[in-house]
Each structure stands twice: as C-alpha cells, then as structure tokens.
PDB file of C-alpha atoms in Angstrom:
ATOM      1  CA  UNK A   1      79.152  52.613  61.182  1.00  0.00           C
ATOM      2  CA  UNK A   2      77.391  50.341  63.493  1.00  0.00           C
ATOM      3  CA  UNK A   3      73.258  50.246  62.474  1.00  0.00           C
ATOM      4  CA  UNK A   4      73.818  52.769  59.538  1.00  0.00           C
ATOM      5  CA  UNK A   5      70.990  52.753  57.234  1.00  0.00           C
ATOM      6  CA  UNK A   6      71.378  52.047  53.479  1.00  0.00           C
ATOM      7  CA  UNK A   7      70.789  56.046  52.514  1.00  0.00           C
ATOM      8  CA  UNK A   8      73.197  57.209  55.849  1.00  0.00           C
ATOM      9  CA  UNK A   9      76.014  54.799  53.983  1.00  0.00           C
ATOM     10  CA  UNK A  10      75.233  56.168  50.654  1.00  0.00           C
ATOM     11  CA  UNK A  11      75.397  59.668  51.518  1.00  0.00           C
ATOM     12  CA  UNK A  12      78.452  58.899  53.933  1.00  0.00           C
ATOM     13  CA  UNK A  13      80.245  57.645  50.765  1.00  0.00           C
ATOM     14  CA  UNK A  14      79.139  60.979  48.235  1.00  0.00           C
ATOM     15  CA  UNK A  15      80.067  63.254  51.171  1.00  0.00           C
ATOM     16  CA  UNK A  16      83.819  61.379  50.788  1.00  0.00           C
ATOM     17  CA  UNK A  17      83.911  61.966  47.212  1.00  0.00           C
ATOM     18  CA  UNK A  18      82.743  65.801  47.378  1.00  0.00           C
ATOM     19  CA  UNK A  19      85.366  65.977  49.766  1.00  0.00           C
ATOM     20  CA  UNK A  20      88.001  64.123  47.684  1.00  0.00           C
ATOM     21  CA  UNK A  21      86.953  66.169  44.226  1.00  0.00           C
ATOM     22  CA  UNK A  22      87.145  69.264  46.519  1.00  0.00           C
ATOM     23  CA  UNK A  23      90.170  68.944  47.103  1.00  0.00           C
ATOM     24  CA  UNK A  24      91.728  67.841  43.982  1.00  0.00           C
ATOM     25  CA  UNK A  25      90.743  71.096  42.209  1.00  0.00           C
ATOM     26  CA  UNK A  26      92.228  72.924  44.942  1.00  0.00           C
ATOM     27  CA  UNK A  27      95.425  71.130  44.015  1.00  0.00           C
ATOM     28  CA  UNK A  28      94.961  71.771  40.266  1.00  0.00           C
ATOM     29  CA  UNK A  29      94.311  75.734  41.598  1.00  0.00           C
ATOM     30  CA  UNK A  30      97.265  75.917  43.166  1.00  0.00           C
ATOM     31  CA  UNK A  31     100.013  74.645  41.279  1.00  0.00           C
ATOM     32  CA  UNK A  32      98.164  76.837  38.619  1.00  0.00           C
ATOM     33  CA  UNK A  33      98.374  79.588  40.790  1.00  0.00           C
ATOM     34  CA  UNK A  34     101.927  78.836  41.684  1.00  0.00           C
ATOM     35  CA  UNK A  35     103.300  79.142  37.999  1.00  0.00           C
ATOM     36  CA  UNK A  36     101.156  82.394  37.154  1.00  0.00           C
ATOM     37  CA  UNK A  37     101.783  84.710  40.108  1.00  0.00           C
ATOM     38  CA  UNK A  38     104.624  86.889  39.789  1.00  0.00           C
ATOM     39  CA  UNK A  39     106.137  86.353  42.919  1.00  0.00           C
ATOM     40  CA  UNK A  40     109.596  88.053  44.833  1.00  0.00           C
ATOM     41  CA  UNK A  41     112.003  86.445  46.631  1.00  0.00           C
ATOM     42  CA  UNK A  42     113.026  86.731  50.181  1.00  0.00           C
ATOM     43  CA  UNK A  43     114.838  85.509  52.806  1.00  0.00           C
ATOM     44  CA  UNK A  44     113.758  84.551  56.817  1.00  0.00           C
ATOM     45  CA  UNK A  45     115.931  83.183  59.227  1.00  0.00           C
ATOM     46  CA  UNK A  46     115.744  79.916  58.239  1.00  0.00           C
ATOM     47  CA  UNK A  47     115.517  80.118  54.375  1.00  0.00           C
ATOM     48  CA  UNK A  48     114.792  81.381  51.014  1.00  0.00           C
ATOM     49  CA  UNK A  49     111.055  81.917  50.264  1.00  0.00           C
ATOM     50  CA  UNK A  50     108.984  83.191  47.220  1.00  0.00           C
ATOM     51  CA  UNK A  51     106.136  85.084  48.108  1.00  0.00           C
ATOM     52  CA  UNK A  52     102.757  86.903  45.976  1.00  0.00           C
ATOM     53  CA  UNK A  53     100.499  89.598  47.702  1.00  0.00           C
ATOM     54  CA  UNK A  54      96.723  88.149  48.521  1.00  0.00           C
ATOM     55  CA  UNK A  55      95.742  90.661  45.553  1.00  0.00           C
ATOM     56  CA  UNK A  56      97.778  88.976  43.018  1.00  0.00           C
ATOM     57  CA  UNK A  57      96.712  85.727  44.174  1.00  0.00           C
ATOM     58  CA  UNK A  58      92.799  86.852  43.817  1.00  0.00           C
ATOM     59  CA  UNK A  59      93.324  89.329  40.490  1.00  0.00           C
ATOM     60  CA  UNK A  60      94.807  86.178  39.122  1.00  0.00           C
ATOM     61  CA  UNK A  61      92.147  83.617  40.217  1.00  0.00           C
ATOM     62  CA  UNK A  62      89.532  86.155  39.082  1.00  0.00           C
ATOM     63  CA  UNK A  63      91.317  86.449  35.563  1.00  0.00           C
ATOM     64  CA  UNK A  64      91.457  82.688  34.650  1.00  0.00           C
ATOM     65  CA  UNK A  65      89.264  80.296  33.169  1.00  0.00           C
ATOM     66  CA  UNK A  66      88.240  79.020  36.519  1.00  0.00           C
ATOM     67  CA  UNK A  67      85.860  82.403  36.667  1.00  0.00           C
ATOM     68  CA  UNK A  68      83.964  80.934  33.079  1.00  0.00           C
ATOM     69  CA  UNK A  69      80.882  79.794  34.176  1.00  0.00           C
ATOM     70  CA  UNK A  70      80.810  76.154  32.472  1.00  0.00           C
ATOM     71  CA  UNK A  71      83.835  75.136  34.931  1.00  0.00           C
ATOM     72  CA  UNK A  72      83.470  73.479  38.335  1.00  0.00           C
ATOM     73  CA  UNK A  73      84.554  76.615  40.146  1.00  0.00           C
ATOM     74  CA  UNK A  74      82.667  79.406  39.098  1.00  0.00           C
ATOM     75  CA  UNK A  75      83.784  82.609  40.739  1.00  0.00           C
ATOM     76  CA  UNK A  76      80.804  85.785  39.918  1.00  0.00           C
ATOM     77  CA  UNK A  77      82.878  88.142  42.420  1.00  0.00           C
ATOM     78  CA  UNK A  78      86.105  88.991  44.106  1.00  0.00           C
ATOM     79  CA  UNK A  79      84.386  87.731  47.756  1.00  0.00           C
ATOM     80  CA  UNK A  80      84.021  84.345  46.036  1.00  0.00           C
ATOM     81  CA  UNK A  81      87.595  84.682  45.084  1.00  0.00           C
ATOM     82  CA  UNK A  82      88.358  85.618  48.664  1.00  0.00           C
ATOM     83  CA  UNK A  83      86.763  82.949  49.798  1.00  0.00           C
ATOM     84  CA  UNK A  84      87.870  80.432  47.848  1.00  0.00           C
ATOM     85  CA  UNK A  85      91.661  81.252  48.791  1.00  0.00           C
ATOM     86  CA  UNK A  86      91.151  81.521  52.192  1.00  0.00           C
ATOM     87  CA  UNK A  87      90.057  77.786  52.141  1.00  0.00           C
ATOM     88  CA  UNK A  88      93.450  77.360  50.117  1.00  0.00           C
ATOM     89  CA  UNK A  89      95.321  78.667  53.196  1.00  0.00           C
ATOM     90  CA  UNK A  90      93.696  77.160  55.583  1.00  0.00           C
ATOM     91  CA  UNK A  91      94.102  73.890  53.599  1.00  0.00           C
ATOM     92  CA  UNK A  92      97.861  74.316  53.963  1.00  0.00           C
ATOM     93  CA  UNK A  93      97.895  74.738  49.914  1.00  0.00           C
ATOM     94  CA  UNK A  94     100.032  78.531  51.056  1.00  0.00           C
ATOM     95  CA  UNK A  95     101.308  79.741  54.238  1.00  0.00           C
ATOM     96  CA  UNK A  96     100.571  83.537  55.084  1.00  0.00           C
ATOM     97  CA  UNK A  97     103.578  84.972  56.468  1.00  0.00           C
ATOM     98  CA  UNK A  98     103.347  88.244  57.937  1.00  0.00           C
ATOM     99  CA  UNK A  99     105.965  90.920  57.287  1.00  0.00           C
ATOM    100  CA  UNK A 100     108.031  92.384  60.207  1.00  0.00           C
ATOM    101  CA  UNK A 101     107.838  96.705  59.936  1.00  0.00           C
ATOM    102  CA  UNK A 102     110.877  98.070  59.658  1.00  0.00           C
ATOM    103  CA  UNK A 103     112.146 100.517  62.032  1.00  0.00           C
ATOM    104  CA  UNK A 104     113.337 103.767  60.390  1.00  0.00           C
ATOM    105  CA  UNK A 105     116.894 105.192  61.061  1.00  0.00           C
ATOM    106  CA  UNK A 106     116.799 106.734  64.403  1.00  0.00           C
ATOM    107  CA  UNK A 107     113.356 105.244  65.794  1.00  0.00           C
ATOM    108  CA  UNK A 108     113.513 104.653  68.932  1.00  0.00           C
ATOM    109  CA  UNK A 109     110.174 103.404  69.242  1.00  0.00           C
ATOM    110  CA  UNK A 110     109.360 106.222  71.926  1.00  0.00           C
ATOM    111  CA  UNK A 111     106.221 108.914  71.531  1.00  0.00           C
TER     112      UNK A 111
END
C-alpha cells in the first residue's frame, strides 16, 4: 500500500488475522460437523457421495458446545445457526446438491 498511514497498515494487518481466525474455526466446525452428522449414502453420475439434511447440520451445530456462551462462536438462535452454515457453504466447507424428483410410475408429466 503506497502512502498507507501507520493505523490503515495496522488495521490492514488485524482485518488479515480476523479473517485468518475466521476461517480456521470454520475448519475446526466442519470436520466436527463431518464426524457427528448422521449422514446417507448416495450415488450421482459421477460418484459415491455422503450427504446430511440442512436440519441435521443446524440441530447439530445448535446442540454442541459451540452454542456455550464462553466459546468464540456463540450461537443464541437457530437464524445464527443458519447463518453461520450458510457462510460454511458458501466457503466451499459443503456443497448443496439438490435432489432430482422422481417421476412416479406412469407420469407422464402432462395436466
């Protein structure tokens, strides 16, 4: 940064390390999340996949010590929850997959 003052540099550099702490508890909520979930098994074209329901993932947030109030993710309601996963996915930490309906036996898609 080309004529940054002293304070810009300085809160520059604690904006990084939010950032960087950020993110390294939504790695520690994940992989926690990962081995809690109940998940089911699946198949798409390409491979096998395990997926959870957005409920389980939230019930299960929302039921672990992360929701005490002394830790550094202190969820008071499910929106927080919500929330907090939706930054997870958009983070890349899960992919949502959307499930394909399946046609009953003799729909023919016509009304």
């Amino acid at each position: 940064m080309a004529g940054a003052t002293k304070e810009e540099k300085e809160q520059e550099a604690a904006n990084k390390e939010k950032v960087k702490k950020i993110k390294r508890l939504m790695n520690e909520v994940s992989k926690y999340l990962q081995n809690e979930i109940k998940t089911t098994e699946g198949k798409t074209k390409e491979s096998s996949i395990k997926y959870f329901s957005g409920a389980a993932l939230v019930d299960t947030l929302m039921c672990s010590s992360w929701n005490d109030p002394n830790e550094d993710l202190h969820l008071e309601t499910r929106e927080d929850a919500v929330e907090f996963c939706t930054g997870l996915l958009s983070n890349e930490f899960f992919i949502a997959l959307k499930q394909k309906s399946k046609k009953k036996k003799g729909d023919t898609g016509n009304l």
